Short mmCIF file of C-alpha atoms in Angstrom, two decimals:
data_model
loop_
_atom_site.label_atom_id
_atom_site.label_comp_id
_atom_site.label_asym_id
_atom_site.label_seq_id
_atom_site.Cartn_x
_atom_site.Cartn_y
_atom_site.Cartn_z
CA UNK A 33 0.69 -16.06 20.63
CA UNK A 34 0.04 -12.31 19.93
CA UNK A 35 1.36 -9.48 22.05
CA UNK A 36 -0.18 -6.05 22.73
CA UNK A 37 1.00 -4.76 19.69
CA UNK A 38 -1.02 -7.34 17.27
CA UNK A 39 2.17 -9.25 16.37
CA UNK A 40 2.80 -12.90 16.54
CA UNK A 41 5.60 -13.73 17.71
CA UNK A 42 6.12 -17.27 15.40
CA UNK A 43 5.96 -14.76 12.01
CA UNK A 44 8.91 -15.98 10.09
CA UNK A 45 11.92 -13.82 9.38
CA UNK A 46 14.36 -13.04 7.03
CA UNK A 47 17.08 -14.49 8.33
CA UNK A 48 15.12 -18.72 9.22
CA UNK A 49 14.78 -21.06 7.30
CA UNK A 50 11.32 -21.07 6.70
CA UNK A 51 11.52 -17.73 5.38
CA UNK A 52 13.77 -19.45 2.61
CA UNK A 53 10.96 -21.92 1.93
CA UNK A 54 8.77 -19.42 1.62
CA UNK A 55 10.54 -18.20 -1.30
CA UNK A 56 11.04 -21.34 -2.72
CA UNK A 57 7.25 -21.92 -2.07
CA UNK A 58 6.26 -18.56 -4.37
CA UNK A 59 9.42 -19.56 -7.58
CA UNK A 60 11.40 -16.12 -6.37
CA UNK A 61 15.11 -18.75 -6.05
CA UNK A 62 15.59 -22.25 -6.93
CA UNK A 63 16.78 -24.14 -3.93
CA UNK A 64 20.73 -24.29 -5.04
CA UNK A 65 20.25 -20.72 -4.70
CA UNK A 66 18.80 -21.20 -1.18
CA UNK A 67 22.08 -23.73 -0.58
CA UNK A 68 24.63 -21.03 -1.30
CA UNK A 69 22.78 -18.45 0.03
CA UNK A 70 23.18 -20.83 3.60
CA UNK A 71 26.49 -21.20 2.74
CA UNK A 72 27.18 -17.48 2.91
CA UNK A 73 25.21 -17.57 5.62
CA UNK A 74 26.78 -19.69 7.95
CA UNK A 75 30.82 -18.10 7.21
CA UNK A 76 29.95 -14.53 7.58
CA UNK A 77 26.34 -14.27 9.63
CA UNK A 78 24.29 -12.66 6.88
CA UNK A 79 20.75 -13.21 7.01
CA UNK A 80 19.34 -15.21 4.73
CA UNK A 81 17.58 -12.17 3.14
CA UNK A 82 21.09 -10.28 2.30
CA UNK A 83 23.19 -13.16 1.54
CA UNK A 84 20.74 -13.99 -1.60
CA UNK A 85 20.90 -10.32 -2.14
CA UNK A 86 24.57 -10.02 -2.17
CA UNK A 87 24.80 -12.84 -4.17
CA UNK A 88 22.18 -11.07 -6.92
CA UNK A 89 19.33 -14.51 -7.28
CA UNK A 90 17.00 -11.74 -5.66
CA UNK A 91 16.64 -7.06 -5.50
CA UNK A 92 15.62 -6.36 -1.95
CA UNK A 93 12.44 -4.85 -3.04
CA UNK A 94 11.07 -9.35 -4.01
CA UNK A 95 12.78 -9.97 -0.33
CA UNK A 96 10.18 -7.22 1.31
CA UNK A 97 7.72 -8.47 0.34
CA UNK A 98 8.91 -11.91 0.43
CA UNK A 99 8.74 -10.99 4.40
CA UNK A 100 5.21 -8.96 4.05
CA UNK A 101 4.44 -13.14 3.28
CA UNK A 102 5.68 -14.54 5.43
CA UNK A 103 3.75 -12.32 8.33
CA UNK A 104 0.41 -12.98 6.74
CA UNK A 105 -0.16 -9.61 5.04
CA UNK A 106 -0.76 -10.24 1.13
CA UNK A 107 -3.09 -13.58 1.82
CA UNK A 108 -6.11 -10.74 1.98
CA UNK A 109 -9.41 -11.16 -0.53
CA UNK A 110 -8.91 -9.27 -4.06
CA UNK A 111 -10.49 -5.47 -4.04
CA UNK A 112 -9.72 -5.97 0.02
CA UNK A 113 -7.07 -3.53 1.64
CA UNK A 114 -4.78 -5.21 3.76
CA UNK A 115 -4.42 -3.82 7.73
CA UNK A 116 -1.10 -1.70 8.49
CA UNK A 117 1.14 -4.31 9.84
CA UNK A 118 2.75 -3.15 13.40
CA UNK A 119 6.15 -1.49 12.71
CA UNK A 120 7.68 -3.25 15.90
CA UNK A 121 6.95 -6.31 14.20
CA UNK A 122 8.38 -5.89 10.77
CA UNK A 123 11.53 -4.41 12.13
CA UNK A 124 11.70 -7.55 14.25
CA UNK A 125 11.42 -9.67 11.17
CA UNK A 126 13.45 -7.22 9.39
CA UNK A 127 16.00 -8.14 12.51
CA UNK A 128 16.50 -4.76 13.47
CA UNK A 129 15.64 -5.72 16.42
CA UNK A 130 15.46 -8.21 19.03
CA UNK A 131 11.83 -9.63 20.59
CA UNK A 132 13.70 -8.38 24.04
CA UNK A 133 13.74 -4.37 22.70
CA UNK A 134 11.10 -5.09 21.23
CA UNK A 135 8.73 -5.57 23.95
CA UNK A 136 10.52 -3.16 26.43
CA UNK A 137 10.42 0.04 23.82
CA UNK A 138 6.23 -1.27 23.94
CA UNK A 139 5.81 -1.15 27.35
CA UNK A 140 7.42 2.07 27.78
CA UNK A 141 4.80 3.04 24.92
CA UNK A 142 2.36 1.44 26.73
CA UNK A 143 3.63 4.08 29.94
CA UNK A 144 4.68 6.74 27.93
CA UNK A 145 1.75 7.02 24.34
CA UNK A 146 5.31 8.46 23.18
CA UNK A 147 5.62 7.10 19.46
CA UNK A 148 7.39 3.60 19.09
CA UNK A 149 9.88 4.62 16.22
CA UNK A 150 11.49 7.83 18.62
CA UNK A 151 11.65 5.02 20.93
CA UNK A 152 13.89 2.85 19.33
CA UNK A 153 15.78 5.40 18.87
CA UNK A 154 16.64 6.81 21.17
CA UNK A 155 17.05 3.91 22.51
CA UNK A 156 19.87 3.20 19.85
CA UNK A 157 18.79 -0.01 18.79
CA UNK A 158 17.60 0.63 15.11
CA UNK A 159 18.75 4.39 13.17
CA UNK A 160 16.78 6.44 11.93
CA UNK A 161 17.84 4.62 8.53
CA UNK A 162 16.51 1.63 8.92
CA UNK A 163 12.94 2.71 11.00
CA UNK A 164 11.86 4.25 7.57
CA UNK A 165 13.30 1.33 6.30
CA UNK A 166 10.27 -0.18 8.47
CA UNK A 167 8.05 2.67 7.66
CA UNK A 168 8.32 1.48 4.18
CA UNK A 169 8.00 -1.43 3.89
CA UNK A 170 4.61 -1.01 6.43
CA UNK A 171 3.30 1.33 3.84
CA UNK A 172 3.94 -0.70 1.02
CA UNK A 173 2.35 -3.83 2.18
CA UNK A 174 -0.74 -1.89 3.57
CA UNK A 175 -1.73 -0.98 0.05
CA UNK A 176 -0.12 2.51 0.40
CA UNK A 177 0.01 4.69 -2.64
CA UNK A 178 0.32 8.70 -3.09
CA UNK A 179 -2.98 10.79 -3.55
CA UNK A 180 -4.47 10.79 -6.82
CA UNK A 181 -3.34 14.11 -8.65
CA UNK A 182 -6.25 17.04 -8.03
CA UNK A 183 -8.92 17.55 -10.37
CA UNK A 184 -8.11 20.61 -12.32
CA UNK A 185 -11.24 23.01 -12.28
CA UNK A 186 -13.10 23.45 -15.15
CA UNK A 187 -13.24 26.16 -17.61
CA UNK A 188 -15.49 28.51 -15.71
CA UNK A 189 -13.25 27.94 -12.92
CA UNK A 190 -15.11 25.86 -10.60
CA UNK A 191 -14.53 22.14 -9.69
CA UNK A 192 -15.45 18.30 -10.36
CA UNK A 193 -18.09 17.30 -7.16
CA UNK A 194 -18.88 13.56 -6.62
CA UNK A 195 -22.27 13.37 -4.46
CA UNK A 196 -22.54 10.67 -2.56
CA UNK A 197 -26.01 9.71 -0.63
CA UNK A 198 -28.81 7.05 -0.93
CA UNK A 199 -31.32 9.20 -1.93
CA UNK A 200 -32.14 9.78 -5.56
CA UNK A 201 -33.79 12.63 -5.07
CA UNK A 202 -31.48 14.30 -2.42
CA UNK A 203 -28.66 13.28 -5.16
CA UNK A 204 -30.80 14.98 -8.20
CA UNK A 205 -31.36 17.58 -5.36
CA UNK A 206 -27.65 18.32 -5.24
CA UNK A 207 -26.31 17.77 -8.71
CA UNK A 208 -29.11 20.23 -10.97
CA UNK A 209 -28.25 23.11 -8.70
CA UNK A 210 -24.61 22.73 -8.98
CA UNK A 211 -24.68 22.05 -12.37
CA UNK A 212 -26.63 25.30 -13.15
CA UNK A 213 -23.71 27.18 -11.39
CA UNK A 214 -20.61 25.47 -13.75
CA UNK A 215 -19.84 22.61 -11.77
CA UNK A 216 -19.05 19.20 -13.03
CA UNK A 217 -21.29 16.77 -10.26
CA UNK A 218 -20.77 13.16 -10.55
CA UNK A 219 -23.56 10.83 -8.25
CA UNK A 220 -22.76 7.31 -6.25
CA UNK A 221 -25.64 6.42 -4.46
CA UNK A 222 -23.73 3.69 -2.88
CA UNK A 223 -21.60 4.43 -0.58
CA UNK A 224 -18.56 1.54 -1.32
CA UNK A 225 -18.87 1.80 -4.88
CA UNK A 226 -18.04 5.61 -3.95
CA UNK A 227 -14.85 4.31 -2.59
CA UNK A 228 -13.86 2.23 -5.25
CA UNK A 229 -14.61 4.85 -7.71
CA UNK A 230 -12.80 7.66 -5.63
CA UNK A 231 -9.66 7.52 -7.33
CA UNK A 232 -10.95 6.73 -11.30
CA UNK A 233 -12.83 9.83 -11.16
CA UNK A 234 -10.66 11.73 -9.34
CA UNK A 235 -13.33 15.06 -7.09
CA UNK A 236 -11.48 17.83 -6.11
CA UNK A 237 -14.14 17.66 -3.13
CA UNK A 238 -16.49 15.15 -1.96
CA UNK A 239 -20.02 15.90 -1.41
CA UNK A 240 -21.02 13.35 1.54
CA UNK A 241 -24.83 11.87 3.34
CA UNK A 242 -24.03 11.35 6.81
CA UNK A 243 -27.07 9.09 7.09
CA UNK A 244 -25.79 5.87 4.69
CA UNK A 245 -27.52 2.58 5.05
CA UNK A 246 -23.54 0.13 5.03
CA UNK A 247 -21.83 3.11 6.12
CA UNK A 248 -22.49 6.03 7.32
CA UNK A 249 -20.52 9.57 5.61
CA UNK A 250 -18.03 9.61 8.64
CA UNK A 251 -16.93 6.14 7.81
CA UNK A 252 -16.57 7.60 4.15
CA UNK A 253 -14.61 10.31 5.24
CA UNK A 254 -12.58 7.92 7.32
CA UNK A 255 -11.94 5.50 5.00
CA UNK A 256 -11.28 8.34 2.44
CA UNK A 257 -8.65 10.24 4.96
CA UNK A 258 -6.69 7.47 6.01
CA UNK A 259 -6.34 5.88 2.15
CA UNK A 260 -4.90 7.06 -1.56
CA UNK A 261 -7.21 10.02 -1.56
CA UNK A 262 -6.18 11.45 2.02
CA UNK A 263 -6.34 14.99 0.49
CA UNK A 264 -9.25 14.88 -1.06
CA UNK A 265 -11.85 17.44 0.94
CA UNK A 266 -15.01 15.80 2.53
CA UNK A 267 -17.91 18.59 2.86
CA UNK A 268 -20.36 15.63 5.37
CA UNK A 269 -24.45 17.17 5.18
CA UNK A 270 -26.78 15.90 7.30
CA UNK A 271 -30.13 17.08 8.80
CA UNK A 272 -29.27 16.65 12.03
CA UNK A 273 -27.01 19.70 12.86
CA UNK A 274 -26.02 19.21 16.67
CA UNK A 275 -22.68 19.43 17.99
CA UNK A 276 -21.93 16.51 18.38
CA UNK A 277 -22.87 14.77 15.38
CA UNK A 278 -21.35 18.53 13.62
CA UNK A 279 -17.67 17.17 16.70
CA UNK A 280 -17.95 13.56 16.01
CA UNK A 281 -17.87 14.67 11.16
CA UNK A 282 -14.92 17.22 12.43
CA UNK A 283 -13.03 14.26 13.87
CA UNK A 284 -13.20 11.87 11.29
CA UNK A 285 -11.73 14.25 8.76
CA UNK A 286 -14.21 16.70 7.38
CA UNK A 287 -13.41 19.25 6.07
CA UNK A 288 -16.35 21.13 6.98
CA UNK A 289 -20.57 19.91 7.84
CA UNK A 290 -23.47 21.34 6.66
CA UNK A 291 -26.85 20.99 6.95
CA UNK A 292 -29.15 20.03 4.17
CA UNK A 293 -31.26 23.04 4.82
CA UNK A 294 -29.07 25.18 3.29
CA UNK A 295 -29.42 27.23 0.92
CA UNK A 296 -27.38 26.14 -2.67
CA UNK A 297 -26.00 29.86 -2.16
CA UNK A 298 -24.39 28.60 1.15
CA UNK A 299 -23.44 25.29 0.12
CA UNK A 300 -21.36 26.95 -3.11
CA UNK A 301 -19.79 29.55 -1.22
CA UNK A 302 -18.69 26.49 1.88
CA UNK A 303 -17.34 24.49 -1.15
CA UNK A 304 -14.80 27.17 -2.52
CA UNK A 305 -13.93 28.14 0.61
CA UNK A 306 -12.46 24.80 1.30
CA UNK A 307 -11.32 24.74 -2.02
CA UNK A 308 -9.24 27.79 -1.31
CA UNK A 309 -7.88 26.86 1.91
CA UNK A 310 -6.91 23.21 -0.15
CA UNK A 311 -5.36 24.83 -2.25
CA UNK A 312 -3.14 26.33 -0.18
CA UNK A 313 -2.36 23.66 1.50
CA UNK A 314 -1.67 22.23 -1.63
CA UNK A 315 0.94 25.28 -2.33
CA UNK A 316 2.55 24.47 1.30
CA UNK A 317 3.21 20.76 0.08
CA UNK A 318 5.54 21.58 -2.92
CA UNK A 319 6.90 24.66 -1.32
CA UNK A 320 7.89 21.83 1.36
CA UNK A 321 8.34 18.87 -0.95
CA UNK A 322 11.52 20.23 -2.52
CA UNK A 323 13.61 20.95 0.61
CA UNK A 324 12.40 17.43 2.46
CA UNK A 325 11.17 14.55 3.08
CA UNK A 326 7.61 13.28 2.29
CA UNK A 327 7.16 12.38 5.83
CA UNK A 328 8.02 15.56 7.25
CA UNK A 329 5.51 17.75 4.38
CA UNK A 330 2.98 15.41 6.59
CA UNK A 331 3.60 16.60 9.82
CA UNK A 332 3.64 20.21 8.48
CA UNK A 333 0.31 19.91 6.89
CA UNK A 334 -0.94 18.63 10.08
CA UNK A 335 -0.36 21.90 12.26
CA UNK A 336 0.08 24.90 9.11
CA UNK A 337 -0.02 27.53 10.76
CA UNK A 338 2.85 26.70 13.41
CA UNK A 339 4.81 27.37 10.19
CA UNK A 340 5.86 30.29 9.58
CA UNK A 341 7.28 31.57 6.08
CA UNK A 342 7.57 35.53 7.00
CA UNK A 343 11.02 34.56 9.44
CA UNK A 344 10.97 33.25 12.80
CA UNK A 345 13.57 32.53 15.67
CA UNK A 346 13.74 28.55 16.55
CA UNK A 347 16.25 26.51 18.07
CA UNK A 348 17.22 24.28 14.65
CA UNK A 349 20.91 21.49 14.41
CA UNK A 350 23.04 22.87 11.28
CA UNK A 351 25.03 20.75 9.33
CA UNK A 352 27.20 21.72 6.26
CA UNK A 353 29.07 19.17 4.19
CA UNK A 354 31.73 19.30 2.58
CA UNK A 355 33.31 17.41 -0.65
CA UNK A 356 36.74 16.72 -0.09
CA UNK A 357 38.99 16.69 -3.19
CA UNK A 358 36.13 17.46 -5.39
CA UNK A 359 37.93 20.12 -7.98
CA UNK A 360 41.41 19.21 -7.74
CA UNK A 361 39.46 15.58 -9.63
CA UNK A 362 37.38 17.46 -11.57
CA UNK A 363 40.04 19.50 -13.76
CA UNK A 364 41.40 15.60 -14.29
CA UNK A 365 37.89 14.42 -16.24
CA UNK A 366 35.80 15.36 -18.52
CA UNK A 367 33.20 17.04 -17.56
CA UNK A 368 29.55 15.40 -18.66
CA UNK A 369 31.55 12.51 -16.14
CA UNK A 370 31.94 15.14 -12.97
CA UNK A 371 28.97 16.23 -13.12
CA UNK A 372 28.26 12.86 -13.33
CA UNK A 373 30.70 11.84 -10.41
CA UNK A 374 29.25 15.30 -8.01
CA UNK A 375 24.99 14.09 -8.62
CA UNK A 376 25.67 11.45 -7.58
CA UNK A 377 27.31 12.03 -4.44
CA UNK A 378 24.75 14.24 -3.84
CA UNK A 379 22.06 12.40 -4.66
CA UNK A 380 23.14 10.20 -1.00
CA UNK A 381 24.41 13.24 1.00
CA UNK A 382 21.33 14.60 0.15
CA UNK A 383 19.21 11.01 0.40
CA UNK A 384 20.59 10.79 4.38
CA UNK A 385 19.39 14.05 5.06
CA UNK A 386 15.68 12.74 4.33
CA UNK A 387 16.31 10.30 5.74
CA UNK A 388 16.37 11.23 9.48
CA UNK A 389 13.84 13.82 8.36
CA UNK A 390 15.93 17.02 7.97
CA UNK A 391 15.27 20.10 5.81
CA UNK A 392 18.12 20.00 2.58
CA UNK A 393 18.03 23.72 2.67
CA UNK A 394 21.12 24.58 -0.50
CA UNK A 395 22.87 22.43 -2.41
CA UNK A 396 26.58 24.59 -2.34
CA UNK A 397 29.04 24.15 -5.33
CA UNK A 398 30.06 20.20 -4.59
CA UNK A 399 28.09 20.48 -0.58
CA UNK A 400 25.55 21.41 0.76
CA UNK A 401 23.77 22.09 3.99
CA UNK A 402 21.06 20.88 5.42
CA UNK A 403 18.40 22.06 8.75
CA UNK A 404 16.91 19.95 10.96
CA UNK A 405 14.81 21.69 13.56
CA UNK A 406 12.42 23.99 10.70
CA UNK A 407 10.16 24.08 9.71
CA UNK A 408 9.52 20.90 11.65
CA UNK A 409 10.55 21.39 14.94
CA UNK A 410 11.31 17.92 17.46
CA UNK A 411 13.57 16.92 20.28
CA UNK A 412 15.71 14.76 18.74
CA UNK A 413 16.10 17.21 16.20
CA UNK A 414 20.13 17.53 16.78
CA UNK A 415 20.32 13.12 17.35
CA UNK A 416 18.51 13.45 13.98
CA UNK A 417 21.52 15.87 12.21
CA UNK A 418 24.20 13.11 13.95
CA UNK A 419 23.75 10.17 12.08
CA UNK A 420 22.52 11.52 8.71
CA UNK A 421 26.27 13.01 9.38
CA UNK A 422 27.27 9.57 10.28
CA UNK A 423 25.37 7.66 6.85
CA UNK A 424 26.76 10.37 4.64
CA UNK A 425 30.42 9.31 6.12
CA UNK A 426 28.92 5.41 5.28
CA UNK A 427 27.77 6.29 2.01
CA UNK A 428 31.20 8.06 0.66
CA UNK A 429 33.38 5.01 2.13
CA UNK A 430 30.58 2.44 0.17
CA UNK A 431 30.95 5.09 -2.87
CA UNK A 432 34.92 4.21 -2.57
CA UNK A 433 34.60 0.65 -2.11
CA UNK A 434 32.85 0.47 -4.97
CA UNK A 435 35.46 2.66 -7.01
CA UNK A 436 38.30 0.51 -5.89
CA UNK A 437 36.35 -2.42 -7.16
CA UNK A 438 35.73 -1.44 -10.42
CA UNK A 439 38.80 -0.08 -10.89
CA UNK A 440 40.77 -3.51 -10.26
CA UNK A 441 39.11 -5.42 -13.13
CA UNK A 442 39.35 -2.13 -15.57
CA UNK A 443 42.36 -0.23 -14.89
CA UNK A 444 41.07 2.64 -16.57
CA UNK A 445 41.94 6.09 -15.15
CA UNK A 446 42.28 6.26 -10.83
CA UNK A 447 39.33 4.58 -8.35
CA UNK A 448 37.05 8.04 -6.63
CA UNK A 449 39.29 8.22 -3.32
CA UNK A 450 36.53 11.78 -2.71
CA UNK A 451 36.48 12.17 1.47
CA UNK A 452 33.59 14.56 2.84
CA UNK A 453 33.84 16.86 5.49
CA UNK A 454 31.00 17.57 8.08
CA UNK A 455 29.89 20.06 10.16
CA UNK A 456 27.47 19.89 13.12
CA UNK A 457 26.32 22.73 15.41
CA UNK A 458 22.85 24.02 17.03
CA UNK A 459 21.94 26.90 18.39
CA UNK A 460 18.86 30.05 17.84
CA UNK A 461 18.44 30.84 13.46
CA UNK A 462 15.83 32.93 12.10
CA UNK A 463 13.25 31.01 9.68
CA UNK A 464 11.53 31.91 6.72
CA UNK A 465 12.13 33.41 3.68
CA UNK A 466 14.19 34.65 1.88
CA UNK A 467 14.85 36.48 -1.48
CA UNK A 468 12.70 38.68 -3.53
CA UNK A 469 9.79 38.95 -5.95
CA UNK A 470 11.61 36.71 -8.98
CA UNK A 471 12.84 34.37 -6.47
CA UNK A 472 12.82 33.30 -2.79
CA UNK A 473 13.74 30.04 -0.55
CA UNK A 474 13.00 29.33 2.58
CA UNK A 475 16.16 29.32 5.31
CA UNK A 476 18.65 29.44 8.65
CA UNK A 477 20.39 32.48 8.96
CA UNK A 478 22.55 33.18 12.37
CA UNK A 479 25.04 32.59 14.53
CA UNK A 480 24.33 29.39 13.98
CA UNK A 481 24.23 28.87 10.70
CA UNK A 482 27.40 30.48 10.66
CA UNK A 483 29.26 28.32 13.45
CA UNK A 484 28.57 25.60 11.69
CA UNK A 485 30.00 25.87 8.55
CA UNK A 486 33.08 26.93 9.83
CA UNK A 487 33.07 23.84 11.33
CA UNK A 488 32.94 22.55 8.05
CA UNK A 489 35.85 23.87 6.12
CA UNK A 490 37.92 23.27 9.23
CA UNK A 491 36.89 19.45 9.50
CA UNK A 492 39.86 17.36 7.96
CA UNK A 493 38.81 14.01 5.71
CA UNK A 494 36.48 11.89 7.15
CA UNK A 495 36.18 14.36 10.34
CA UNK A 496 32.87 15.27 11.62
CA UNK A 497 33.20 18.53 14.10
CA UNK A 498 30.45 19.55 16.18
CA UNK A 499 29.74 22.45 18.61
CA UNK A 500 29.28 22.40 21.99
CA UNK A 501 25.24 23.37 21.99
CA UNK A 502 25.29 20.33 20.10
CA UNK A 503 27.01 17.37 22.24
CA UNK A 504 24.68 19.13 25.10
CA UNK A 505 21.04 18.33 23.40
CA UNK A 506 22.89 14.52 23.10
CA UNK A 507 23.61 14.39 25.92
CA UNK A 508 22.53 11.08 28.00
CA UNK A 509 22.42 8.19 24.05
CA UNK A 510 24.74 7.23 22.98
CA UNK A 511 26.64 8.93 21.08
CA UNK A 512 30.48 9.12 21.26
CA UNK A 513 32.45 12.65 21.28
CA UNK A 514 36.64 13.28 21.46
CA UNK A 515 37.18 16.74 22.85
CA UNK A 516 39.51 19.02 20.26
CA UNK A 517 41.67 22.36 21.65
CA UNK A 518 38.90 24.95 21.99
CA UNK A 519 39.20 27.30 17.79
CA UNK A 520 39.02 30.72 16.73
CA UNK A 521 36.46 31.48 14.61
CA UNK A 522 35.70 33.98 12.03
CA UNK A 523 33.82 36.76 13.76
CA UNK A 524 34.16 35.06 17.57
CA UNK A 525 35.91 36.85 19.52
CA UNK A 526 37.01 34.22 22.35
CA UNK A 527 37.67 30.46 21.28
CA UNK A 528 34.95 28.30 20.48
CA UNK A 529 35.20 24.62 22.24
CA UNK A 530 35.03 21.39 19.79
CA UNK A 531 34.60 18.50 19.62
CA UNK A 532 34.86 15.82 17.40
CA UNK A 533 32.28 12.62 16.51
CA UNK A 534 33.12 9.10 16.58
CA UNK A 535 31.39 7.33 14.80
#
């Protein structure tokens, strides 16, 4: 039976005996290892896959690949990119959602048109960490990869152009004209072959005829924009220049639409215009790739006009995290070990920020500052910040437990006893590029930022202190807070309401 999202109720889950049979069939585990994992599963209630991981018999990547196999996502013919599996089915398969929860979320999605991921997190069915794990698996089993690097301009400043047209005469005409102007041109008369070779050729831009047998220019453009070459600009060439066709081409993702009767001067002007816009997009990508996750960068690139680098006021949620006791620990360790521990901790904290869709603003010695709401605003920024904080705390607990287990084995030195204090506050702030000609950084400044920093300074080990506005934004969510006595903060004439997040 197939649900509304196209998923199969009878898909094999990672906790079922059939899943163990699949692992055996794939040669990933032995029968004895399955029996041992099932025995462990009966004792602690773990999923079969998790039991195998904890016993060291498989990796998480092997489990995810096998789950994709169980969902029927790897049985495509050679050279075929499998369809993207439904996110809801993957979350159920990973045991992050129940079937009833998925059905309820899908019904709400049909009524409201909202994204499934936002619904399941908002209702507390799963966390952002679990959601992004599902999205990561979805990308892997659908064959999505990172886009290839852009082809660099040639010595004369021009770019490599791929021309796709089933007419040899049309290909020759465009090729001769562009080559005479210094471009490198590679022609394909078969659009299927062009799709196969685009990763190898790595053109800077694609010029495609609209009317071709097999797949037309719009379908070629759509496939390019949905595949690994999605960042590659595409110009559609056509003899049919009516408004309806132009709109259809742009909706397919084309960057421009040029009539075949246009002069070579106009065509090259359009190419250079598109390449300048693409260069600006790549500059934006590189700028924000240092601060935030790939998902946020893609959202920025979809609407670059919404990002004001020169400065704008907007409501954000700020998170400061600071490692407690680190100075004392650093005094007792060699410098290289101190840096290693610090990198390990800050790496885990920044992963929590990026997983929840935040922007990593800066590292502050033995702490960090993160922003939720800039450069991309979401209605649930406060929830994302709180879940990020809870992930950080869970990471620190896991880190201490591993250190204590290692110390119990070696009895060398002393176990790692680092703690974390976190402050979260929401409010208006100025976001933009701050700095001088030699160095700038995208950041937020304002009173709300100062309050978040001071809440972090007040937080005790293992404590998440939260401002009043953040608690207001989280009203209606399953987030517990303990109200504390108001506190006086530097620069504030009156005591500030204070809350402790329960995690």
